[in-house]
């Protein structure tokens, strides 16, 4: 498996992107991750997955959030803290950059920047102080940093078995 756009093949950064999303003609039931969380039957999940292509999180974010209003806020905030790219891989597209807290998290910056229509200077001061506690990571690097490999390995065999991707004799 790899991203249909960039070739990224790390399973922990791949997302399902509905083909023809912009045209609204693919009868999208829901996001694949929401269907999984709601324990949707495997046959329904497979049908939904057939409507999708795999994209890395960076490419997926570029498609869905390239023109997002919070990119303006994020750009200004990054300028205030003098950062403009992922600190791990130098990825530079604003929509794909995230704030990874490394200490004393008080609130999620992305939630604040995406939830307000008007962003007064007092918010920038709060966000700047919070952003100073963060590393700037792209969506892909952030996902790799956050993944719980031990938990994944514990759940991989039952998940793959239930999905019919492998039989129970296969050892991961």
PDB file of C-alpha atoms in Angstrom:
ATOM      1  CA  UNK A   1       0.000   0.000   0.000  1.00  0.00           C
ATOM      2  CA  UNK A   2       1.133   3.523  -0.705  1.00  0.00           C
ATOM      3  CA  UNK A   3      -0.262   6.984  -1.258  1.00  0.00           C
ATOM      4  CA  UNK A   4      -1.699   7.329  -4.749  1.00  0.00           C
ATOM      5  CA  UNK A   5      -0.182  10.833  -5.000  1.00  0.00           C
ATOM      6  CA  UNK A   6       3.237  10.835  -3.347  1.00  0.00           C
ATOM      7  CA  UNK A   7       4.109   7.155  -2.868  1.00  0.00           C
ATOM      8  CA  UNK A   8       4.340   7.329   0.946  1.00  0.00           C
ATOM      9  CA  UNK A   9       4.008   3.754   2.202  1.00  0.00           C
ATOM     10  CA  UNK A  10       4.026   4.010   6.002  1.00  0.00           C
ATOM     11  CA  UNK A  11       0.686   2.474   7.002  1.00  0.00           C
ATOM     12  CA  UNK A  12       0.385   4.798   9.999  1.00  0.00           C
ATOM     13  CA  UNK A  13       0.118   7.899   7.817  1.00  0.00           C
ATOM     14  CA  UNK A  14      -2.265   6.601   5.150  1.00  0.00           C
ATOM     15  CA  UNK A  15      -5.862   7.859   5.001  1.00  0.00           C
ATOM     16  CA  UNK A  16      -8.818   6.786   2.884  1.00  0.00           C
ATOM     17  CA  UNK A  17      -9.821   9.600   0.518  1.00  0.00           C
ATOM     18  CA  UNK A  18     -13.133   9.279  -1.287  1.00  0.00           C
ATOM     19  CA  UNK A  19     -12.704   9.507  -5.057  1.00  0.00           C
ATOM     20  CA  UNK A  20     -14.801  12.228  -6.652  1.00  0.00           C
ATOM     21  CA  UNK A  21     -15.214  13.818  -3.218  1.00  0.00           C
ATOM     22  CA  UNK A  22     -15.553  17.277  -4.714  1.00  0.00           C
ATOM     23  CA  UNK A  23     -18.270  16.138  -7.132  1.00  0.00           C
ATOM     24  CA  UNK A  24     -20.393  14.600  -4.336  1.00  0.00           C
ATOM     25  CA  UNK A  25     -21.359  11.825  -6.741  1.00  0.00           C
ATOM     26  CA  UNK A  26     -19.824   8.815  -5.035  1.00  0.00           C
ATOM     27  CA  UNK A  27     -22.612   8.262  -2.490  1.00  0.00           C
ATOM     28  CA  UNK A  28     -20.226   8.632   0.431  1.00  0.00           C
ATOM     29  CA  UNK A  29     -21.737   6.934   3.470  1.00  0.00           C
ATOM     30  CA  UNK A  30     -19.199   8.352   5.966  1.00  0.00           C
ATOM     31  CA  UNK A  31     -15.457   8.492   6.504  1.00  0.00           C
ATOM     32  CA  UNK A  32     -13.858   5.062   6.754  1.00  0.00           C
ATOM     33  CA  UNK A  33     -12.427   5.913  10.192  1.00  0.00           C
ATOM     34  CA  UNK A  34     -15.892   6.877  11.498  1.00  0.00           C
ATOM     35  CA  UNK A  35     -17.333   3.621  10.177  1.00  0.00           C
ATOM     36  CA  UNK A  36     -14.576   1.670  11.918  1.00  0.00           C
ATOM     37  CA  UNK A  37     -15.140   3.520  15.201  1.00  0.00           C
ATOM     38  CA  UNK A  38     -18.860   2.714  15.029  1.00  0.00           C
ATOM     39  CA  UNK A  39     -18.028  -0.982  14.484  1.00  0.00           C
ATOM     40  CA  UNK A  40     -19.748  -1.068  11.108  1.00  0.00           C
ATOM     41  CA  UNK A  41     -20.165  -4.487   9.501  1.00  0.00           C
ATOM     42  CA  UNK A  42     -17.137  -5.517   7.461  1.00  0.00           C
ATOM     43  CA  UNK A  43     -19.065  -5.812   4.168  1.00  0.00           C
ATOM     44  CA  UNK A  44     -20.333  -2.201   4.513  1.00  0.00           C
ATOM     45  CA  UNK A  45     -16.816  -1.068   5.358  1.00  0.00           C
ATOM     46  CA  UNK A  46     -15.360  -2.840   2.313  1.00  0.00           C
ATOM     47  CA  UNK A  47     -17.950  -1.216   0.006  1.00  0.00           C
ATOM     48  CA  UNK A  48     -17.014   2.201   1.384  1.00  0.00           C
ATOM     49  CA  UNK A  49     -13.291   1.501   1.008  1.00  0.00           C
ATOM     50  CA  UNK A  50     -13.794   0.661  -2.681  1.00  0.00           C
ATOM     51  CA  UNK A  51     -14.910   4.281  -3.194  1.00  0.00           C
ATOM     52  CA  UNK A  52     -11.549   5.484  -1.878  1.00  0.00           C
ATOM     53  CA  UNK A  53      -7.903   5.890  -2.767  1.00  0.00           C
ATOM     54  CA  UNK A  54      -5.107   5.880  -0.213  1.00  0.00           C
ATOM     55  CA  UNK A  55      -3.383   9.187   0.461  1.00  0.00           C
ATOM     56  CA  UNK A  56      -0.822  10.131   3.042  1.00  0.00           C
ATOM     57  CA  UNK A  57      -2.085  12.574   5.647  1.00  0.00           C
ATOM     58  CA  UNK A  58      -0.120  15.440   4.114  1.00  0.00           C
ATOM     59  CA  UNK A  59      -1.652  14.934   0.658  1.00  0.00           C
ATOM     60  CA  UNK A  60      -5.105  14.366   2.159  1.00  0.00           C
ATOM     61  CA  UNK A  61      -4.874  17.596   4.150  1.00  0.00           C
ATOM     62  CA  UNK A  62      -3.691  19.537   1.094  1.00  0.00           C
ATOM     63  CA  UNK A  63      -6.778  18.413  -0.835  1.00  0.00           C
ATOM     64  CA  UNK A  64      -9.299  19.168   1.909  1.00  0.00           C
ATOM     65  CA  UNK A  65      -7.806  22.205   3.624  1.00  0.00           C
ATOM     66  CA  UNK A  66      -5.662  24.063   1.097  1.00  0.00           C
ATOM     67  CA  UNK A  67      -7.905  27.139   1.167  1.00  0.00           C
ATOM     68  CA  UNK A  68      -9.040  26.873   4.779  1.00  0.00           C
ATOM     69  CA  UNK A  69      -9.449  30.147   6.660  1.00  0.00           C
ATOM     70  CA  UNK A  70      -7.481  28.817   9.604  1.00  0.00           C
ATOM     71  CA  UNK A  71      -4.410  28.590   7.329  1.00  0.00           C
ATOM     72  CA  UNK A  72      -4.230  32.400   7.497  1.00  0.00           C
ATOM     73  CA  UNK A  73      -4.270  32.230  11.282  1.00  0.00           C
ATOM     74  CA  UNK A  74      -1.785  29.349  11.317  1.00  0.00           C
ATOM     75  CA  UNK A  75       0.561  31.230   8.951  1.00  0.00           C
ATOM     76  CA  UNK A  76       0.511  34.292  11.231  1.00  0.00           C
ATOM     77  CA  UNK A  77       1.062  32.150  14.327  1.00  0.00           C
ATOM     78  CA  UNK A  78       3.991  30.310  12.718  1.00  0.00           C
ATOM     79  CA  UNK A  79       5.507  33.651  11.775  1.00  0.00           C
ATOM     80  CA  UNK A  80       5.175  34.838  15.397  1.00  0.00           C
ATOM     81  CA  UNK A  81       7.111  31.811  16.654  1.00  0.00           C
ATOM     82  CA  UNK A  82       9.564  32.024  13.710  1.00  0.00           C
ATOM     83  CA  UNK A  83       8.852  28.598  12.224  1.00  0.00           C
ATOM     84  CA  UNK A  84       7.682  27.720   8.734  1.00  0.00           C
ATOM     85  CA  UNK A  85       8.149  23.990   8.197  1.00  0.00           C
ATOM     86  CA  UNK A  86       8.081  20.552   9.788  1.00  0.00           C
ATOM     87  CA  UNK A  87      10.945  20.270  12.253  1.00  0.00           C
ATOM     88  CA  UNK A  88      11.472  16.611  11.280  1.00  0.00           C
ATOM     89  CA  UNK A  89      11.275  16.579   7.465  1.00  0.00           C
ATOM     90  CA  UNK A  90      11.088  20.249   6.320  1.00  0.00           C
ATOM     91  CA  UNK A  91       7.621  19.840   4.744  1.00  0.00           C
ATOM     92  CA  UNK A  92       6.342  23.391   4.129  1.00  0.00           C
ATOM     93  CA  UNK A  93       2.674  23.366   3.065  1.00  0.00           C
ATOM     94  CA  UNK A  94       0.825  25.364   5.743  1.00  0.00           C
ATOM     95  CA  UNK A  95      -2.347  23.239   5.733  1.00  0.00           C
ATOM     96  CA  UNK A  96      -0.267  20.162   6.593  1.00  0.00           C
ATOM     97  CA  UNK A  97       1.600  21.633   9.558  1.00  0.00           C
ATOM     98  CA  UNK A  98       0.482  20.812  13.084  1.00  0.00           C
ATOM     99  CA  UNK A  99       1.465  21.774  16.606  1.00  0.00           C
ATOM    100  CA  UNK A 100       2.857  18.842  18.614  1.00  0.00           C
ATOM    101  CA  UNK A 101       2.907  19.635  22.322  1.00  0.00           C
ATOM    102  CA  UNK A 102       6.068  18.638  24.137  1.00  0.00           C
ATOM    103  CA  UNK A 103       5.193  20.101  27.554  1.00  0.00           C
ATOM    104  CA  UNK A 104       2.393  21.557  29.720  1.00  0.00           C
ATOM    105  CA  UNK A 105      -0.468  21.430  27.223  1.00  0.00           C
ATOM    106  CA  UNK A 106      -3.288  23.828  28.186  1.00  0.00           C
ATOM    107  CA  UNK A 107      -5.362  23.605  24.991  1.00  0.00           C
ATOM    108  CA  UNK A 108      -5.214  22.357  21.409  1.00  0.00           C
ATOM    109  CA  UNK A 109      -4.156  25.197  19.157  1.00  0.00           C
ATOM    110  CA  UNK A 110      -5.825  23.688  16.080  1.00  0.00           C
ATOM    111  CA  UNK A 111      -9.208  23.581  17.796  1.00  0.00           C
ATOM    112  CA  UNK A 112      -9.001  27.225  18.766  1.00  0.00           C
ATOM    113  CA  UNK A 113      -7.793  28.416  15.355  1.00  0.00           C
ATOM    114  CA  UNK A 114     -10.450  26.448  13.474  1.00  0.00           C
ATOM    115  CA  UNK A 115     -13.372  27.256  15.753  1.00  0.00           C
ATOM    116  CA  UNK A 116     -13.368  31.050  15.783  1.00  0.00           C
ATOM    117  CA  UNK A 117     -14.568  33.256  12.937  1.00  0.00           C
ATOM    118  CA  UNK A 118     -12.907  36.383  14.282  1.00  0.00           C
ATOM    119  CA  UNK A 119      -9.444  36.004  15.766  1.00  0.00           C
ATOM    120  CA  UNK A 120      -8.561  39.011  17.976  1.00  0.00           C
ATOM    121  CA  UNK A 121      -4.996  39.796  19.018  1.00  0.00           C
ATOM    122  CA  UNK A 122      -5.645  38.431  22.525  1.00  0.00           C
ATOM    123  CA  UNK A 123      -6.099  34.968  20.990  1.00  0.00           C
ATOM    124  CA  UNK A 124      -2.805  35.317  19.146  1.00  0.00           C
ATOM    125  CA  UNK A 125      -1.029  36.048  22.416  1.00  0.00           C
ATOM    126  CA  UNK A 126      -2.590  32.961  24.039  1.00  0.00           C
ATOM    127  CA  UNK A 127      -1.807  30.812  21.020  1.00  0.00           C
ATOM    128  CA  UNK A 128       1.745  32.150  20.723  1.00  0.00           C
ATOM    129  CA  UNK A 129       2.446  31.184  24.337  1.00  0.00           C
ATOM    130  CA  UNK A 130       0.952  27.737  23.733  1.00  0.00           C
ATOM    131  CA  UNK A 131       2.783  27.300  20.409  1.00  0.00           C
ATOM    132  CA  UNK A 132       6.118  27.937  22.122  1.00  0.00           C
ATOM    133  CA  UNK A 133       5.530  24.630  23.961  1.00  0.00           C
ATOM    134  CA  UNK A 134       5.225  22.773  20.659  1.00  0.00           C
ATOM    135  CA  UNK A 135       7.285  21.292  17.882  1.00  0.00           C
ATOM    136  CA  UNK A 136       5.958  22.005  14.399  1.00  0.00           C
ATOM    137  CA  UNK A 137       5.367  18.725  12.595  1.00  0.00           C
ATOM    138  CA  UNK A 138       3.689  17.854   9.315  1.00  0.00           C
ATOM    139  CA  UNK A 139       0.649  15.569   9.503  1.00  0.00           C
ATOM    140  CA  UNK A 140       2.751  12.534   8.535  1.00  0.00           C
ATOM    141  CA  UNK A 141       5.508  13.114  11.106  1.00  0.00           C
ATOM    142  CA  UNK A 142       2.911  13.941  13.774  1.00  0.00           C
ATOM    143  CA  UNK A 143       1.070  10.665  13.105  1.00  0.00           C
ATOM    144  CA  UNK A 144       4.338   8.701  13.333  1.00  0.00           C
ATOM    145  CA  UNK A 145       5.150  10.430  16.625  1.00  0.00           C
ATOM    146  CA  UNK A 146       1.709   9.741  18.130  1.00  0.00           C
ATOM    147  CA  UNK A 147       1.206   6.136  17.052  1.00  0.00           C
ATOM    148  CA  UNK A 148       1.141   3.505  19.761  1.00  0.00           C
ATOM    149  CA  UNK A 149       3.089   0.694  18.062  1.00  0.00           C
ATOM    150  CA  UNK A 150       2.716  -1.696  21.002  1.00  0.00           C
ATOM    151  CA  UNK A 151      -1.094  -1.343  20.936  1.00  0.00           C
ATOM    152  CA  UNK A 152      -1.152  -1.743  17.147  1.00  0.00           C
ATOM    153  CA  UNK A 153       0.832  -4.981  17.347  1.00  0.00           C
ATOM    154  CA  UNK A 154      -1.552  -6.300  20.021  1.00  0.00           C
ATOM    155  CA  UNK A 155      -4.597  -5.577  17.841  1.00  0.00           C
ATOM    156  CA  UNK A 156      -3.200  -6.188  14.339  1.00  0.00           C
ATOM    157  CA  UNK A 157      -3.848  -9.929  14.097  1.00  0.00           C
ATOM    158  CA  UNK A 158      -7.503  -9.825  15.213  1.00  0.00           C
ATOM    159  CA  UNK A 159      -8.181  -6.786  13.007  1.00  0.00           C
ATOM    160  CA  UNK A 160      -6.593  -8.319   9.907  1.00  0.00           C
ATOM    161  CA  UNK A 161      -8.247 -11.675  10.585  1.00  0.00           C
ATOM    162  CA  UNK A 162     -11.701 -10.147  11.002  1.00  0.00           C
ATOM    163  CA  UNK A 163     -11.213  -8.130   7.836  1.00  0.00           C
ATOM    164  CA  UNK A 164     -10.353 -11.324   5.976  1.00  0.00           C
ATOM    165  CA  UNK A 165      -6.925 -10.022   5.012  1.00  0.00           C
ATOM    166  CA  UNK A 166      -4.993 -12.879   6.638  1.00  0.00           C
ATOM    167  CA  UNK A 167      -5.793 -16.156   8.326  1.00  0.00           C
ATOM    168  CA  UNK A 168      -5.058 -16.821  11.989  1.00  0.00           C
ATOM    169  CA  UNK A 169      -1.994 -18.994  11.243  1.00  0.00           C
ATOM    170  CA  UNK A 170      -0.045 -15.987   9.954  1.00  0.00           C
ATOM    171  CA  UNK A 171       2.223 -14.379  12.527  1.00  0.00           C
ATOM    172  CA  UNK A 172       2.920 -10.657  12.249  1.00  0.00           C
TER     173      UNK A 172
END
